[in-house]
Coordinates of C-alpha atoms in Angstrom, one line a residue:
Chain S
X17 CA -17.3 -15.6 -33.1
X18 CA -13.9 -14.3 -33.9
X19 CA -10.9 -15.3 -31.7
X20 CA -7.2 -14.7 -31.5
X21 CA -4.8 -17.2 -30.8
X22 CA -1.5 -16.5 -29.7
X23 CA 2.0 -18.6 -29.0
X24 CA 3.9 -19.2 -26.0
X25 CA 6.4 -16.8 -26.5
X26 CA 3.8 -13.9 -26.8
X27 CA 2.2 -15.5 -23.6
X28 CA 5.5 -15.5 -21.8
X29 CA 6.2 -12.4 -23.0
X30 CA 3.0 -11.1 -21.7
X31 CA 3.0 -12.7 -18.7
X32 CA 6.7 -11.5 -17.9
X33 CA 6.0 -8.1 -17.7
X34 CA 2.8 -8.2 -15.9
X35 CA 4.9 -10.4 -13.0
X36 CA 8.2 -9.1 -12.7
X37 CA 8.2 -5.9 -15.0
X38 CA 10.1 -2.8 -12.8
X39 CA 9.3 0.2 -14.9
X40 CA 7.7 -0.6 -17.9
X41 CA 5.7 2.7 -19.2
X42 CA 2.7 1.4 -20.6
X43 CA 0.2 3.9 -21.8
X44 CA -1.7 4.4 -18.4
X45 CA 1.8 4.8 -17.2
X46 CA 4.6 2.9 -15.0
X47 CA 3.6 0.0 -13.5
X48 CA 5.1 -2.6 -11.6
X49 CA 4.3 -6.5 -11.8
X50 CA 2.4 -8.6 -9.8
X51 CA 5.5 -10.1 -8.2
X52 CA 7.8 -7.1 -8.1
X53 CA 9.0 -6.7 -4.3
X54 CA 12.1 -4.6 -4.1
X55 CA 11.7 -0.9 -3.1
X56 CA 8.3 -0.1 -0.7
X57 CA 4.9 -1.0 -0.2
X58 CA 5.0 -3.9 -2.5
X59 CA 1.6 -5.4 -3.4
X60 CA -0.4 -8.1 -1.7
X61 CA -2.3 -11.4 -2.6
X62 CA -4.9 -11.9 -0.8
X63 CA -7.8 -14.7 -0.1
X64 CA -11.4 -13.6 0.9
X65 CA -15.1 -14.9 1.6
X66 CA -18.3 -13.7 0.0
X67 CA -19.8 -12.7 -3.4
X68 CA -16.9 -12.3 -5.5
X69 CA -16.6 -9.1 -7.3
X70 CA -17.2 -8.6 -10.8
X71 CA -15.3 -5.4 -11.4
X72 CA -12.5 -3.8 -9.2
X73 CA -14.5 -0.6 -7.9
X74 CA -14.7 -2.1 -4.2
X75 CA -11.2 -1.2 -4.1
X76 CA -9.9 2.5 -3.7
X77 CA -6.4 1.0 -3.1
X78 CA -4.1 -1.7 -2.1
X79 CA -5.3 -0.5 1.8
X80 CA -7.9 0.8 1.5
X81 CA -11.0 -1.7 0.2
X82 CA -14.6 -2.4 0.9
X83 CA -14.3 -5.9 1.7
X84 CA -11.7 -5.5 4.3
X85 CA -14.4 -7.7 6.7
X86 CA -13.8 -10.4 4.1
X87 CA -10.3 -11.2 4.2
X88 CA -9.2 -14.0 5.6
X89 CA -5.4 -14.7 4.5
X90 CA -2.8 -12.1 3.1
X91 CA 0.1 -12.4 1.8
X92 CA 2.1 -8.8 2.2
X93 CA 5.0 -8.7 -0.7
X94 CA 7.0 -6.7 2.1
X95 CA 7.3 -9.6 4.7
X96 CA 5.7 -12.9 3.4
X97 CA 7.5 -12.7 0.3
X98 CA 11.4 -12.6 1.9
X99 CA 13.5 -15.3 1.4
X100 CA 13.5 -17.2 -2.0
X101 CA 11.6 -16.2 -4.5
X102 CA 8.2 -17.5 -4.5
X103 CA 6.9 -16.8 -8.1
X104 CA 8.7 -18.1 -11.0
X105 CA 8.2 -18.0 -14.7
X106 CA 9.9 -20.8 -17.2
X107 CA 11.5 -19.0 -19.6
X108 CA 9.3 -19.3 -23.0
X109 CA 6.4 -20.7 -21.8
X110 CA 3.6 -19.9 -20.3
X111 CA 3.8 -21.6 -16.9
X112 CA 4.1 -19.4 -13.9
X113 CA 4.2 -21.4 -10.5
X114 CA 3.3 -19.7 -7.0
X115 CA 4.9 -20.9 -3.7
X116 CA 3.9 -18.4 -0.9
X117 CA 5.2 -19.1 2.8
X118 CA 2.8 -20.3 6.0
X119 CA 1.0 -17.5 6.4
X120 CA -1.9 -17.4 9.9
X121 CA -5.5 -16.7 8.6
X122 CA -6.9 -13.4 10.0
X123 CA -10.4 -14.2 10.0
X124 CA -12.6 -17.1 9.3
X125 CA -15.1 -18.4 6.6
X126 CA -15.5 -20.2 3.4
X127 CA -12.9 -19.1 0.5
X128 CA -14.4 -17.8 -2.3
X129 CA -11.8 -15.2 -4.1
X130 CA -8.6 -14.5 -4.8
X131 CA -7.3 -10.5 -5.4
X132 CA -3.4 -9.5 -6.2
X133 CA -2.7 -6.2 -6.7
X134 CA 1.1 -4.3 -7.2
X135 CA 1.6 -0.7 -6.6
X136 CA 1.7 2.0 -9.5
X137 CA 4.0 3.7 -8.1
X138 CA 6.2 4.5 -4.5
X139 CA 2.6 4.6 -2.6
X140 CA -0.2 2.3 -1.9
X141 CA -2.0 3.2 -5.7
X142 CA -3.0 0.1 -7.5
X143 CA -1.3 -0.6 -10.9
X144 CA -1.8 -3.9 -11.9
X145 CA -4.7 -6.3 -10.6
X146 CA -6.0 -9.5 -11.2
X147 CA -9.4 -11.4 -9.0
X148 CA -10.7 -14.8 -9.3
X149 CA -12.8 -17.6 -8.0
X150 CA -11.3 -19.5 -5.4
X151 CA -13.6 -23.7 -4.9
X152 CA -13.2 -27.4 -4.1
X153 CA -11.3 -29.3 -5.9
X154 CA -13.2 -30.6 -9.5
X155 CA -15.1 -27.0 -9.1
X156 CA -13.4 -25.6 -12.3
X157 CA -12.7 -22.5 -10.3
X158 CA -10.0 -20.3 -10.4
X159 CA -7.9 -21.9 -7.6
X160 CA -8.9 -25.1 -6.2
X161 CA -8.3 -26.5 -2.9
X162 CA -8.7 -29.2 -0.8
X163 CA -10.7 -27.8 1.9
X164 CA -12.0 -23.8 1.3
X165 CA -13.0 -23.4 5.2
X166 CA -10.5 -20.9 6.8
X167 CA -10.1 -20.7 10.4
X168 CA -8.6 -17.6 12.4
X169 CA -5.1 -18.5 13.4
X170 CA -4.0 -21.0 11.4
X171 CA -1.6 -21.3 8.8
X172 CA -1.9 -21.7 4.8
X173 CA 0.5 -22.0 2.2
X174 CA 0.4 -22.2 -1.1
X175 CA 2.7 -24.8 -3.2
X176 CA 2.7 -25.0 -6.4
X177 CA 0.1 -23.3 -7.9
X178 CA -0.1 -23.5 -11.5
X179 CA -0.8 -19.7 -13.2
X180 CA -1.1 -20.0 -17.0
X181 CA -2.3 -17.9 -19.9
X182 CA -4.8 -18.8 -21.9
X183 CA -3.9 -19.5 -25.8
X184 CA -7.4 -18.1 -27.4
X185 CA -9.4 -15.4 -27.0
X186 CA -13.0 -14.8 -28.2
X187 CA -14.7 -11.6 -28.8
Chain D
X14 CA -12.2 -17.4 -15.4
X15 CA -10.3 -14.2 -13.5
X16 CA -10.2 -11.3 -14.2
X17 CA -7.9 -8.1 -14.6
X18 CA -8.2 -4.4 -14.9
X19 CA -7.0 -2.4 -18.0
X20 CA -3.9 -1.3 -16.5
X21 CA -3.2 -5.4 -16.7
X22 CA -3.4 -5.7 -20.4
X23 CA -2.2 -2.6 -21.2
X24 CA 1.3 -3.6 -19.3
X25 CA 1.3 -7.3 -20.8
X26 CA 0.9 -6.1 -24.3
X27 CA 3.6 -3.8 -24.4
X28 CA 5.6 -6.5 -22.8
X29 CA 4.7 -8.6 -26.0
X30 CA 5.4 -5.5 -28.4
X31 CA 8.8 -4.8 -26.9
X32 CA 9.9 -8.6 -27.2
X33 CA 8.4 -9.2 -30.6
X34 CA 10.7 -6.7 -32.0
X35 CA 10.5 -8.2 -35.4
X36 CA 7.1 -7.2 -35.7
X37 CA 8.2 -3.7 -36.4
X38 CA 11.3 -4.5 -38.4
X39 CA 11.3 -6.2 -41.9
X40 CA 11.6 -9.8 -39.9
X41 CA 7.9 -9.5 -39.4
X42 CA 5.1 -11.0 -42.2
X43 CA 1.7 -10.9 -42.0
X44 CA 0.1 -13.7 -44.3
X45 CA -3.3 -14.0 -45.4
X46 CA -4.9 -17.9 -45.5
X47 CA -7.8 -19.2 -47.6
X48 CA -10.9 -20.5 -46.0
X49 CA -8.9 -23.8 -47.5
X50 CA -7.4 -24.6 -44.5
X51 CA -8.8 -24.2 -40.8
X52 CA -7.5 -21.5 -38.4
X53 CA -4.7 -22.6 -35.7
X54 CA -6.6 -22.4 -32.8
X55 CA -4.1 -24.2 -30.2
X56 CA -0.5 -22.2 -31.1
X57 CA 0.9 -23.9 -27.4
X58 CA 0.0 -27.1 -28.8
X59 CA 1.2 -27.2 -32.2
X60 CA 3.4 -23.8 -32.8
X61 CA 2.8 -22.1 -35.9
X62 CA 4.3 -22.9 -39.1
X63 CA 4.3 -20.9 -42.3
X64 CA 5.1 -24.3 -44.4
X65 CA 2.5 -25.9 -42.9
X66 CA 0.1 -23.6 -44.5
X67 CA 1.8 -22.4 -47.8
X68 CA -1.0 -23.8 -50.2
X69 CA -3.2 -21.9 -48.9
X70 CA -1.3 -18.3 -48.6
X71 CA -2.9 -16.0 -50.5
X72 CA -0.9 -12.3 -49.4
X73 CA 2.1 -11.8 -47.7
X74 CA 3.3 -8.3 -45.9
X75 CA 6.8 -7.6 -45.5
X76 CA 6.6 -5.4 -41.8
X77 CA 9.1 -2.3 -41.7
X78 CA 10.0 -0.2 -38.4
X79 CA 6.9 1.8 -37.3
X80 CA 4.2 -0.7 -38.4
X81 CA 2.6 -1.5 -35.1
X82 CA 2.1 0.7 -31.8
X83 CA 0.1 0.1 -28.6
X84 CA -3.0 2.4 -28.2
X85 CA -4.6 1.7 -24.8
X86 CA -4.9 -1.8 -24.6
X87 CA -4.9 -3.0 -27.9
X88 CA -1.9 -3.1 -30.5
X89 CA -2.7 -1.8 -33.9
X90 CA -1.5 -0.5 -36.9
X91 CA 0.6 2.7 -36.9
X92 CA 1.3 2.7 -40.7
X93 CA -0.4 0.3 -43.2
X94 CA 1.7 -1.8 -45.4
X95 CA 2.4 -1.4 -49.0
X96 CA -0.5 -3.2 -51.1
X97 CA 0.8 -6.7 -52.4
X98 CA -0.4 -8.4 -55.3
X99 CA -2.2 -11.7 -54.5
X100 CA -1.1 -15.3 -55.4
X101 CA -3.5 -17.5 -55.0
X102 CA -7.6 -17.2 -56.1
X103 CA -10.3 -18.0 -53.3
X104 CA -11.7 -16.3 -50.0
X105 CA -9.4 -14.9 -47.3
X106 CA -10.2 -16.1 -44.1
X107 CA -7.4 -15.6 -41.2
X108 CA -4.3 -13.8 -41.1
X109 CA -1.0 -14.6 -39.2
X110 CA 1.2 -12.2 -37.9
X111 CA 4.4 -13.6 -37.1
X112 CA 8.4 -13.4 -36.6
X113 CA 10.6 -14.7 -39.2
X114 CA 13.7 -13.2 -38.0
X115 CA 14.7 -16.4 -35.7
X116 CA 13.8 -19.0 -38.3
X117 CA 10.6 -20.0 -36.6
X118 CA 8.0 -17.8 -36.0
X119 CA 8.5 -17.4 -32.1
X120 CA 6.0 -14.5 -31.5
X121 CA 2.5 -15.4 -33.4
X122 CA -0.6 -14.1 -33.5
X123 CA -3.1 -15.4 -35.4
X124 CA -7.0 -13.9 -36.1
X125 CA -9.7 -13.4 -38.4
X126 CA -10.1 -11.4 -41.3
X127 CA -12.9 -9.8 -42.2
X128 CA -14.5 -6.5 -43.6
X129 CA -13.9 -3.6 -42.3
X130 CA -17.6 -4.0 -40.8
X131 CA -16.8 -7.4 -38.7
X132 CA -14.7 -7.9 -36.0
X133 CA -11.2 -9.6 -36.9
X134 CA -7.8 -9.0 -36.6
X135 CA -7.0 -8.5 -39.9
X136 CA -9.5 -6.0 -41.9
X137 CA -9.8 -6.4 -45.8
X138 CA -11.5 -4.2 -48.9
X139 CA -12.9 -7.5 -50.0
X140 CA -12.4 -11.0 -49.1
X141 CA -12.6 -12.4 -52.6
X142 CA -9.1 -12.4 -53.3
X143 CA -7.9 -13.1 -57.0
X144 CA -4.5 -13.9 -58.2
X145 CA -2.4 -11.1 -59.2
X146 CA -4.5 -8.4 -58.0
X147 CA -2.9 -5.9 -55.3
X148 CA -4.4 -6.0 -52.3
X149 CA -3.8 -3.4 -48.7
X150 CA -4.5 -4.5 -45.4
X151 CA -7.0 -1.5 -44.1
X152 CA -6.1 -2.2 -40.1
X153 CA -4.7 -5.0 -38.1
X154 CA -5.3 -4.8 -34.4
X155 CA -5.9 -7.1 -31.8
X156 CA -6.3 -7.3 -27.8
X157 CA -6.2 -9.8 -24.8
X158 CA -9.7 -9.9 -23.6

């Protein structure tokens, strides 16, 4: 099978501009990263229960979603994100760490998926958007956690989570 | 292992385009390797170095402005370079594409090549590669999948 490898400073340059990039023009046009939060309407990272989707067509846009029943925490760039900034890459590498604020669950349920999504444009359109599996610690999941029942009304976190690129690709 | 939606890659590979600036400058090589030696599979690990490798170069491309552009979500070849003539007898097997301009070669990519009829990074008229013969690259292009 034939694979591509890349280096960190490819990865951190990739990863860089999907994060924090303001106005990059990339051939489906602007976009703004995943952790871009001045201006309006921002972008959202949210944690939900169910099957977890295998595509992104559940979602017409950042509002505006099928499995609105599902979500249990959300983290809204325009309030959750104030105060010091909670995403951080180290320069030339590929290690991006999330801290995002306590944060009361909205619903309740078992984990199961993670969706972040950053606006296009000045509007609610998705640009960029990412989903994954969200399990128990040792489950090899996306995210793991310690416990993945959420109840309504309490308050999550999340500390140090550990984002990083992979070096190899297969196709 | 998550997953991301075309406007993702598309935006992350022009972020690597735009850094690795040397890829479209004539601080930019592409070499060809031998089956001789094994593909770098782990560049975080062990960063790639061109004289770690050197027995077993077989063609080296001198990049100039122009060479590479993005097209959707893949970067590929906008112009192909000049052929160059071949110094060293065997079978190509991976190709690296690298910057040179900073001494090390900070922004690496590193894939197959194959025939035009396979699916590497690096597409060749043959693979059996003799000494002193000129060889062209047909297409380099790659993606994050």
């Amino acid at each position: 099978m034939a694979s591509i490898h890349i280096s960190t400073y490819a990865a951190w340059s990739f990863l860089r501009t999907t994060l924090f990039n303001v106005g990059i023009v990339s051939p489906m046009g602007q976009s703004y990263g995943l952790a871009y939060r001045a201006g309006s309407y921002y972008g959202y990272f949210r944690i939900l229960k169910g099957t977890v989707p295998t595509d992104f067509t559940f979602a017409t846009d950042m509002l505006n979603y099928t499995r609105t029943a599902d979500k249990l925490l959300e983290w809204n760039g325009d309030l959750s994100f104030a105060g010091s900034y909670p995403i951080t890459l180290t320069n030339y590498t590929n290690l991006v760490t999330i801290n995002l604020p306590l944060t009361a669950a909205t619903g309740s349920g078992t984990a199961s998926w993670f969706w972040w999504t950053a606006k296009k444009n000045e509007s609610h359109a998705i640009g960029l958007q990412m989903l994954g599996t969200i399990g128990n610690v040792g489950s090899g999941l996306d995210i793991e956690i310690p416990d993945t029942n959420v109840v309504t009304g309490n308050s999550y976190r999340m500390q140090d989570v550990r984002w990083a690129m992979p070096s190899g690709f297969t196709y | 292992m998550a997953i991301v939606n075309n406007h993702f890659k598309q935006a992350g590979l022009a972020g690597i385009l735009q850094q690795a600036s040397a890829w479209n400058s004539s601080g930019g090589r592409i070499n060809i390797y031998s089956t001789g030696v094994a593909k770098p599979t782990n560049l975080y690990a062990t960063p790639f170095s061109t004289s770690t490798y050197s027995a077993y170069r077989m063609l080296t491309y001198t990049l100039t402005s122009g060479t590479f552009i993005q097209d959707g979500a893949t970067i590929r070849f906008n112009t192909v370079p000049s052929a160059v003539a071949a110094s060293l007898t065997g079978t190509a097997s991976w190709a690296a594409l690298i910057d040179i301009s900073s001494g090390l070669p900070n922004y690496t990519v590193v894939g197959d090549v194959t025939l035009s009829t396979g699916n590497g990074m690096v597409y060749l008229p043959t693979l059996n590669i003799v000494s002193g013969t000129s060889y062209a690259i047909l297409e380099c292009s790659f993606t994050i999948s």
